[in-house]
C-alpha cells in the first residue's frame, strides 16, 4: 500500500471513530487519497461540491445544525484559500469544523511548482488549532501518530468549552491512488476500545450565585448555550426575557418580542433600568438594546469558555461559566410592566404591518408564524434576521439559525443547504436577493448528492435594502450606485438555470401556499426599498405613539 492511501484510510477511519458522520469534498488531484478513502467508507455521508467556497459553507451548516464536527476536504493552492471565509464564520460562531487541506510535499514548495502556495497556518488565528501532518512514510509508529493527531483534532474542534475550526494540512507524494497492494509495515487498525485515546474534559467551576432581585432581565443572543434552563430560571424569578430570534429563547409568557422598539423609546428605557442583566450568547441585532445594555449597573456575561467571552458593549461587570438565578420574593410589578408594554407595542406593530401589504417585516412575521412545528428557519445575516427580530411573535416549535459570527452574507445558500441536510424535518431560509446572488453556486447539487428539503424564500428589493435604513441613504447622488447596487436579475431564470421549482408571491395571503412542497425550491417576494424604509419608520412611530397613549 502506498503511504498516501495508508494515511488517508487511517485518517477517515479515525474521524468516524471520533463521531464524524459527514464529509464535504471539493474535488481536486492532490486530495485524491482523501477523496477516495471518504468515498470508500460507507459509514460517512459524503457531500461533493464543485466550488470550494460553497463546500465550506455546506460543512458549516451541517456542523452548526448537528453540533458535531464535520470534515471538509480540498486540494492544494487557492482551493484552500476559498475555505477562509467559512473558517472565520466557524471561529466567530463556535462551529466545529475539521479542515483537511491537501498539500504538495516540502521539496516542491517555494519552487514555482504548479498549484503550490504556503498553506502553513493559512487561516491564522481563525482556527483553534493547526497541525502540519507531514508526508506519510512506511515505518512503524506512523499509525499511532496519525490516529492520535486526528483524535486530538476532533476533541479540539468539538470542545468543550470552546468549539471551532481545526486545520490539518496533509502533504502527499505521488502515487495518489491505490496501487492494489494491501500490505503495510504495521496494523492500520486502532486499539480495541474503538479510538486511539479519549480526552477527558474537566467539569465547569461552580456557578455564580446572584443576589435575589425582581428587577432582573435575561438577554439571549446568538450562540447561547443552555437556553431552556436559563429561560425557565428567569420565569421563576419574574424576569422578562429579551431573546433574539436565533438565540432560541423567544417563547413563553416572559418573552418580550418588541424590545427593539420599547428600548428605542428613551423615556421608557430610562424608566425600566434593571438591577442586573444576564446575557447568554452574543446580542448584536438591535442598536437600542446595545445602547441600553451599556448603561446597565450590573451586567453578568455567561460564557462557557472564560478565555473568550462576548461583550460588544464592554459593559460586563462579571463573567461566569454558569449563573444561578434565584427566586425573589415580592410583587410582580416589574414583569407586569414589561408585558403590558410588549402587548401595547405588539398591537401597534401588527396594525402597521397588516395594513402595509407585502413588506419585508410582514413577510418575516408571517413566515415565522405559518411554518409547521419541527421546522428549521435559516435567516439571512442582513435585513431578514433584523426583520424577524423586530416583527416575529414568540412561538415554540421552530428552530432559527443564522451566520452571525462574522455576520457576512457570503455562503448563506450553502450554509442553509448544509443545515437542512442535518435537520430532521422541513427547512426554510429567509434571505435577500444579494445573498442569493452571492452564493448562486450553492444551488448546484450533482445528481448523486444528498438533497435537502429546503425552501428558499428570497426577498428581492433589487439591491442592498439595509442601506436604505442607514445614514448613507441621505447621499442621493452616489447612493443608488455604490450602496443600493441594483442588479436587475430575474430570479425566475436563475431558478430555471438550476432546475429548481420557482414561485412568485405578490400578496401576503399567497405565502403559506407558495412555500408548500419538498426538495430544494425558490419562492420570491418582490418588495421596494424605499417603501420598506418607510414601514420601519412607521412601526417605530406607531409604538411611540401607543406608549404615550
PDB file of C-alpha atoms in Angstrom, residues 46-261:
ATOM      1  CA  UNK A  46     -20.232  12.228   1.516  1.00  0.00           C
ATOM      2  CA  UNK A  47     -21.212  15.596   0.006  1.00  0.00           C
ATOM      3  CA  UNK A  48     -19.397  16.741  -3.147  1.00  0.00           C
ATOM      4  CA  UNK A  49     -19.457  20.368  -4.336  1.00  0.00           C
ATOM      5  CA  UNK A  50     -17.736  21.837  -7.380  1.00  0.00           C
ATOM      6  CA  UNK A  51     -16.935  25.135  -5.629  1.00  0.00           C
ATOM      7  CA  UNK A  52     -14.711  25.216  -2.534  1.00  0.00           C
ATOM      8  CA  UNK A  53     -16.456  28.217  -1.004  1.00  0.00           C
ATOM      9  CA  UNK A  54     -19.849  26.558  -1.357  1.00  0.00           C
ATOM     10  CA  UNK A  55     -18.433  23.300   0.023  1.00  0.00           C
ATOM     11  CA  UNK A  56     -17.055  25.035   3.100  1.00  0.00           C
ATOM     12  CA  UNK A  57     -20.376  26.667   3.898  1.00  0.00           C
ATOM     13  CA  UNK A  58     -22.244  23.394   3.393  1.00  0.00           C
ATOM     14  CA  UNK A  59     -19.925  21.904   6.009  1.00  0.00           C
ATOM     15  CA  UNK A  60     -20.547  24.912   8.243  1.00  0.00           C
ATOM     16  CA  UNK A  61     -24.315  24.427   8.016  1.00  0.00           C
ATOM     17  CA  UNK A  62     -24.049  20.694   8.685  1.00  0.00           C
ATOM     18  CA  UNK A  63     -21.869  21.245  11.749  1.00  0.00           C
ATOM     19  CA  UNK A  64     -23.912  24.182  13.017  1.00  0.00           C
ATOM     20  CA  UNK A  65     -27.188  22.267  12.967  1.00  0.00           C
ATOM     21  CA  UNK A  66     -25.856  18.868  14.074  1.00  0.00           C
ATOM     22  CA  UNK A  67     -23.499  20.387  16.681  1.00  0.00           C
ATOM     23  CA  UNK A  68     -20.914  17.762  15.690  1.00  0.00           C
ATOM     24  CA  UNK A  69     -17.599  18.150  13.857  1.00  0.00           C
ATOM     25  CA  UNK A  70     -17.813  17.879  10.073  1.00  0.00           C
ATOM     26  CA  UNK A  71     -14.783  17.150   7.892  1.00  0.00           C
ATOM     27  CA  UNK A  72     -14.016  19.425   4.936  1.00  0.00           C
ATOM     28  CA  UNK A  73     -11.538  18.359   2.235  1.00  0.00           C
ATOM     29  CA  UNK A  74      -9.904  20.210  -0.651  1.00  0.00           C
ATOM     30  CA  UNK A  75      -6.830  20.101  -2.858  1.00  0.00           C
ATOM     31  CA  UNK A  76      -3.824  22.408  -2.620  1.00  0.00           C
ATOM     32  CA  UNK A  77      -3.441  26.035  -3.691  1.00  0.00           C
ATOM     33  CA  UNK A  78      -6.185  28.638  -3.861  1.00  0.00           C
ATOM     34  CA  UNK A  79      -8.756  25.900  -3.243  1.00  0.00           C
ATOM     35  CA  UNK A  80      -7.731  26.059   0.416  1.00  0.00           C
ATOM     36  CA  UNK A  81      -7.898  29.860   0.399  1.00  0.00           C
ATOM     37  CA  UNK A  82     -11.549  29.685  -0.661  1.00  0.00           C
ATOM     38  CA  UNK A  83     -12.332  27.975   2.667  1.00  0.00           C
ATOM     39  CA  UNK A  84     -11.175  31.018   4.629  1.00  0.00           C
ATOM     40  CA  UNK A  85     -14.492  32.964   4.926  1.00  0.00           C
ATOM     41  CA  UNK A  86     -16.318  29.902   6.270  1.00  0.00           C
ATOM     42  CA  UNK A  87     -13.455  29.175   8.648  1.00  0.00           C
ATOM     43  CA  UNK A  88     -13.746  32.727  10.001  1.00  0.00           C
ATOM     44  CA  UNK A  89     -17.503  32.325  10.484  1.00  0.00           C
ATOM     45  CA  UNK A  90     -16.992  28.987  12.211  1.00  0.00           C
ATOM     46  CA  UNK A  91     -14.418  30.555  14.505  1.00  0.00           C
ATOM     47  CA  UNK A  92     -16.574  33.525  15.452  1.00  0.00           C
ATOM     48  CA  UNK A  93     -19.720  31.449  15.985  1.00  0.00           C
ATOM     49  CA  UNK A  94     -18.051  28.441  17.638  1.00  0.00           C
ATOM     50  CA  UNK A  95     -18.871  25.814  14.996  1.00  0.00           C
ATOM     51  CA  UNK A  96     -16.716  22.628  14.960  1.00  0.00           C
ATOM     52  CA  UNK A  97     -15.076  22.167  11.553  1.00  0.00           C
ATOM     53  CA  UNK A  98     -12.235  19.808  10.644  1.00  0.00           C
ATOM     54  CA  UNK A  99     -10.488  21.409   7.679  1.00  0.00           C
ATOM     55  CA  UNK A 100      -8.255  18.956   5.787  1.00  0.00           C
ATOM     56  CA  UNK A 101      -6.207  20.674   3.093  1.00  0.00           C
ATOM     57  CA  UNK A 102      -4.093  18.519   0.802  1.00  0.00           C
ATOM     58  CA  UNK A 103      -0.665  19.949   0.019  1.00  0.00           C
ATOM     59  CA  UNK A 104       2.443  19.396  -2.061  1.00  0.00           C
ATOM     60  CA  UNK A 105       5.425  17.798  -0.244  1.00  0.00           C
ATOM     61  CA  UNK A 106       8.140  20.107   1.136  1.00  0.00           C
ATOM     62  CA  UNK A 107      10.510  19.569  -1.785  1.00  0.00           C
ATOM     63  CA  UNK A 108       8.001  21.222  -4.166  1.00  0.00           C
ATOM     64  CA  UNK A 109       7.262  24.253  -2.025  1.00  0.00           C
ATOM     65  CA  UNK A 110       8.842  27.557  -2.918  1.00  0.00           C
ATOM     66  CA  UNK A 111       9.946  26.268  -6.306  1.00  0.00           C
ATOM     67  CA  UNK A 112       7.158  27.598  -8.505  1.00  0.00           C
ATOM     68  CA  UNK A 113       5.618  24.142  -8.686  1.00  0.00           C
ATOM     69  CA  UNK A 114       2.089  24.068 -10.043  1.00  0.00           C
ATOM     70  CA  UNK A 115      -0.783  24.758  -7.615  1.00  0.00           C
ATOM     71  CA  UNK A 116       1.570  25.231  -4.664  1.00  0.00           C
ATOM     72  CA  UNK A 117       1.203  28.027  -2.113  1.00  0.00           C
ATOM     73  CA  UNK A 118       2.227  28.454   1.523  1.00  0.00           C
ATOM     74  CA  UNK A 119      -0.523  26.627   3.424  1.00  0.00           C
ATOM     75  CA  UNK A 120       1.205  26.558   6.818  1.00  0.00           C
ATOM     76  CA  UNK A 121      -1.131  28.283   9.293  1.00  0.00           C
ATOM     77  CA  UNK A 122      -3.075  29.548   6.293  1.00  0.00           C
ATOM     78  CA  UNK A 123      -6.074  30.579   8.415  1.00  0.00           C
ATOM     79  CA  UNK A 124      -4.056  32.324  11.096  1.00  0.00           C
ATOM     80  CA  UNK A 125      -5.874  32.894  14.387  1.00  0.00           C
ATOM     81  CA  UNK A 126      -9.227  31.837  12.901  1.00  0.00           C
ATOM     82  CA  UNK A 127      -8.575  28.200  13.856  1.00  0.00           C
ATOM     83  CA  UNK A 128      -8.450  26.759  17.349  1.00  0.00           C
ATOM     84  CA  UNK A 129      -5.504  24.527  16.399  1.00  0.00           C
ATOM     85  CA  UNK A 130      -3.251  23.839  13.420  1.00  0.00           C
ATOM     86  CA  UNK A 131      -1.062  20.841  12.642  1.00  0.00           C
ATOM     87  CA  UNK A 132       1.189  20.080   9.705  1.00  0.00           C
ATOM     88  CA  UNK A 133       0.631  16.337   9.376  1.00  0.00           C
ATOM     89  CA  UNK A 134       3.796  15.733   7.367  1.00  0.00           C
ATOM     90  CA  UNK A 135       4.426  13.459   4.409  1.00  0.00           C
ATOM     91  CA  UNK A 136       3.398   9.875   5.296  1.00  0.00           C
ATOM     92  CA  UNK A 137       6.114   7.229   5.341  1.00  0.00           C
ATOM     93  CA  UNK A 138       6.016   3.455   5.678  1.00  0.00           C
ATOM     94  CA  UNK A 139       7.698   2.919   9.044  1.00  0.00           C
ATOM     95  CA  UNK A 140       6.476   1.737  12.475  1.00  0.00           C
ATOM     96  CA  UNK A 141       4.837   4.371  14.672  1.00  0.00           C
ATOM     97  CA  UNK A 142       3.120   6.308  11.906  1.00  0.00           C
ATOM     98  CA  UNK A 143      -0.340   4.862  12.598  1.00  0.00           C
ATOM     99  CA  UNK A 144      -0.212   5.818  16.274  1.00  0.00           C
ATOM    100  CA  UNK A 145       0.855   9.326  15.296  1.00  0.00           C
ATOM    101  CA  UNK A 146      -1.894   9.712  12.689  1.00  0.00           C
ATOM    102  CA  UNK A 147      -4.649   8.435  14.968  1.00  0.00           C
ATOM    103  CA  UNK A 148      -3.637  10.478  17.985  1.00  0.00           C
ATOM    104  CA  UNK A 149      -3.385  13.582  15.799  1.00  0.00           C
ATOM    105  CA  UNK A 150      -6.871  13.111  14.342  1.00  0.00           C
ATOM    106  CA  UNK A 151      -8.395  12.307  17.732  1.00  0.00           C
ATOM    107  CA  UNK A 152      -6.827  15.442  19.209  1.00  0.00           C
ATOM    108  CA  UNK A 153      -8.136  17.500  16.290  1.00  0.00           C
ATOM    109  CA  UNK A 154     -11.686  16.184  16.799  1.00  0.00           C
ATOM    110  CA  UNK A 155     -11.546  16.880  20.512  1.00  0.00           C
ATOM    111  CA  UNK A 156     -10.252  20.400  19.977  1.00  0.00           C
ATOM    112  CA  UNK A 157     -12.850  21.168  17.305  1.00  0.00           C
ATOM    113  CA  UNK A 158     -15.763  19.892  19.370  1.00  0.00           C
ATOM    114  CA  UNK A 159     -14.662  21.431  22.644  1.00  0.00           C
ATOM    115  CA  UNK A 160     -15.905  21.970  25.237  1.00  0.00           C
ATOM    116  CA  UNK A 161     -15.573  24.684  26.287  1.00  0.00           C
ATOM    117  CA  UNK A 162     -14.611  26.451  23.051  1.00  0.00           C
ATOM    118  CA  UNK A 163     -15.636  24.629  19.835  1.00  0.00           C
ATOM    119  CA  UNK A 164     -14.422  25.879  16.494  1.00  0.00           C
ATOM    120  CA  UNK A 165     -12.426  25.041  13.368  1.00  0.00           C
ATOM    121  CA  UNK A 166      -9.231  22.986  13.331  1.00  0.00           C
ATOM    122  CA  UNK A 167      -6.834  22.828  10.370  1.00  0.00           C
ATOM    123  CA  UNK A 168      -4.816  19.769   9.377  1.00  0.00           C
ATOM    124  CA  UNK A 169      -2.503  20.315   6.404  1.00  0.00           C
ATOM    125  CA  UNK A 170      -1.788  16.952   4.752  1.00  0.00           C
ATOM    126  CA  UNK A 171       1.130  16.674   2.334  1.00  0.00           C
ATOM    127  CA  UNK A 172       1.148  13.831  -0.198  1.00  0.00           C
ATOM    128  CA  UNK A 173       3.788  12.496  -2.533  1.00  0.00           C
ATOM    129  CA  UNK A 174       2.740  10.536  -5.583  1.00  0.00           C
ATOM    130  CA  UNK A 175       1.322   7.982  -6.209  1.00  0.00           C
ATOM    131  CA  UNK A 176      -2.021   9.410  -5.108  1.00  0.00           C
ATOM    132  CA  UNK A 177      -4.326   6.482  -5.922  1.00  0.00           C
ATOM    133  CA  UNK A 178      -4.354   2.897  -4.518  1.00  0.00           C
ATOM    134  CA  UNK A 179      -1.796   0.590  -6.076  1.00  0.00           C
ATOM    135  CA  UNK A 180      -3.599  -2.682  -5.345  1.00  0.00           C
ATOM    136  CA  UNK A 181      -1.215  -3.699  -2.564  1.00  0.00           C
ATOM    137  CA  UNK A 182      -2.881  -4.018   0.889  1.00  0.00           C
ATOM    138  CA  UNK A 183       0.299  -4.673   2.908  1.00  0.00           C
ATOM    139  CA  UNK A 184       1.765  -2.207   5.452  1.00  0.00           C
ATOM    140  CA  UNK A 185       4.562  -2.480   7.980  1.00  0.00           C
ATOM    141  CA  UNK A 186       2.150  -2.383  10.974  1.00  0.00           C
ATOM    142  CA  UNK A 187      -1.616  -2.852  11.534  1.00  0.00           C
ATOM    143  CA  UNK A 188      -3.679   0.111  10.371  1.00  0.00           C
ATOM    144  CA  UNK A 189      -6.431  -0.567  12.911  1.00  0.00           C
ATOM    145  CA  UNK A 190      -6.934   1.443  16.096  1.00  0.00           C
ATOM    146  CA  UNK A 191      -6.963  -0.013  19.588  1.00  0.00           C
ATOM    147  CA  UNK A 192      -9.607  -2.381  20.947  1.00  0.00           C
ATOM    148  CA  UNK A 193     -11.651   0.372  22.622  1.00  0.00           C
ATOM    149  CA  UNK A 194     -12.576   1.863  19.263  1.00  0.00           C
ATOM    150  CA  UNK A 195     -10.446   5.009  19.425  1.00  0.00           C
ATOM    151  CA  UNK A 196      -6.794   5.788  19.913  1.00  0.00           C
ATOM    152  CA  UNK A 197      -7.389   7.764  23.076  1.00  0.00           C
ATOM    153  CA  UNK A 198     -10.227   9.622  24.760  1.00  0.00           C
ATOM    154  CA  UNK A 199      -9.619  13.070  26.165  1.00  0.00           C
ATOM    155  CA  UNK A 200     -11.341  13.929  29.430  1.00  0.00           C
ATOM    156  CA  UNK A 201     -12.655  17.440  29.943  1.00  0.00           C
ATOM    157  CA  UNK A 202     -12.931  18.819  33.463  1.00  0.00           C
ATOM    158  CA  UNK A 203     -16.416  19.970  34.513  1.00  0.00           C
ATOM    159  CA  UNK A 204     -17.018  23.739  34.764  1.00  0.00           C
ATOM    160  CA  UNK A 205     -16.445  25.512  38.039  1.00  0.00           C
ATOM    161  CA  UNK A 206     -19.299  26.253  40.441  1.00  0.00           C
ATOM    162  CA  UNK A 207     -21.999  28.607  39.198  1.00  0.00           C
ATOM    163  CA  UNK A 208     -22.097  32.260  40.212  1.00  0.00           C
ATOM    164  CA  UNK A 209     -24.994  32.965  42.579  1.00  0.00           C
ATOM    165  CA  UNK A 210     -26.834  36.235  42.006  1.00  0.00           C
ATOM    166  CA  UNK A 211     -28.490  38.013  44.948  1.00  0.00           C
ATOM    167  CA  UNK A 212     -32.304  37.751  44.712  1.00  0.00           C
ATOM    168  CA  UNK A 213     -33.895  40.598  42.747  1.00  0.00           C
ATOM    169  CA  UNK A 214     -37.172  41.082  40.929  1.00  0.00           C
ATOM    170  CA  UNK A 215     -35.718  43.775  38.660  1.00  0.00           C
ATOM    171  CA  UNK A 216     -33.605  41.485  36.501  1.00  0.00           C
ATOM    172  CA  UNK A 217     -33.519  40.868  32.747  1.00  0.00           C
ATOM    173  CA  UNK A 218     -32.277  37.892  30.746  1.00  0.00           C
ATOM    174  CA  UNK A 219     -30.894  38.703  27.280  1.00  0.00           C
ATOM    175  CA  UNK A 220     -30.329  35.849  24.813  1.00  0.00           C
ATOM    176  CA  UNK A 221     -28.156  36.398  21.747  1.00  0.00           C
ATOM    177  CA  UNK A 222     -26.629  34.269  19.021  1.00  0.00           C
ATOM    178  CA  UNK A 223     -24.759  31.141  20.081  1.00  0.00           C
ATOM    179  CA  UNK A 224     -26.288  30.951  23.554  1.00  0.00           C
ATOM    180  CA  UNK A 225     -25.942  27.660  25.441  1.00  0.00           C
ATOM    181  CA  UNK A 226     -28.321  26.016  27.940  1.00  0.00           C
ATOM    182  CA  UNK A 227     -31.055  28.435  26.900  1.00  0.00           C
ATOM    183  CA  UNK A 228     -34.037  26.450  28.203  1.00  0.00           C
ATOM    184  CA  UNK A 229     -32.510  26.173  31.650  1.00  0.00           C
ATOM    185  CA  UNK A 230     -31.953  29.924  31.924  1.00  0.00           C
ATOM    186  CA  UNK A 231     -35.319  30.865  30.431  1.00  0.00           C
ATOM    187  CA  UNK A 232     -37.018  28.613  32.994  1.00  0.00           C
ATOM    188  CA  UNK A 233     -34.991  30.185  35.813  1.00  0.00           C
ATOM    189  CA  UNK A 234     -35.835  33.686  34.596  1.00  0.00           C
ATOM    190  CA  UNK A 235     -39.503  32.717  34.532  1.00  0.00           C
ATOM    191  CA  UNK A 236     -39.365  31.538  38.138  1.00  0.00           C
ATOM    192  CA  UNK A 237     -37.630  34.763  39.154  1.00  0.00           C
ATOM    193  CA  UNK A 238     -40.134  37.005  37.377  1.00  0.00           C
ATOM    194  CA  UNK A 239     -37.625  38.366  34.848  1.00  0.00           C
ATOM    195  CA  UNK A 240     -38.524  39.381  31.287  1.00  0.00           C
ATOM    196  CA  UNK A 241     -36.624  37.520  28.547  1.00  0.00           C
ATOM    197  CA  UNK A 242     -35.267  39.551  25.622  1.00  0.00           C
ATOM    198  CA  UNK A 243     -34.211  36.979  23.042  1.00  0.00           C
ATOM    199  CA  UNK A 244     -33.029  37.446  19.502  1.00  0.00           C
ATOM    200  CA  UNK A 245     -34.872  35.023  17.178  1.00  0.00           C
ATOM    201  CA  UNK A 246     -31.723  32.931  16.634  1.00  0.00           C
ATOM    202  CA  UNK A 247     -30.961  32.958  20.364  1.00  0.00           C
ATOM    203  CA  UNK A 248     -33.602  30.298  20.954  1.00  0.00           C
ATOM    204  CA  UNK A 249     -35.346  31.965  23.904  1.00  0.00           C
ATOM    205  CA  UNK A 250     -38.279  33.749  22.245  1.00  0.00           C
ATOM    206  CA  UNK A 251     -41.099  31.632  23.644  1.00  0.00           C
ATOM    207  CA  UNK A 252     -43.363  31.560  26.691  1.00  0.00           C
ATOM    208  CA  UNK A 253     -45.112  34.217  28.772  1.00  0.00           C
ATOM    209  CA  UNK A 254     -41.926  36.049  29.736  1.00  0.00           C
ATOM    210  CA  UNK A 255     -40.678  36.626  26.161  1.00  0.00           C
ATOM    211  CA  UNK A 256     -40.684  40.311  25.214  1.00  0.00           C
ATOM    212  CA  UNK A 257     -40.621  40.325  21.425  1.00  0.00           C
ATOM    213  CA  UNK A 258     -40.907  44.119  20.896  1.00  0.00           C
ATOM    214  CA  UNK A 259     -37.871  45.110  22.972  1.00  0.00           C
ATOM    215  CA  UNK A 260     -36.203  46.794  19.988  1.00  0.00           C
ATOM    216  CA  UNK A 261     -38.959  49.414  19.873  1.00  0.00           C
TER     217      UNK A 261
END
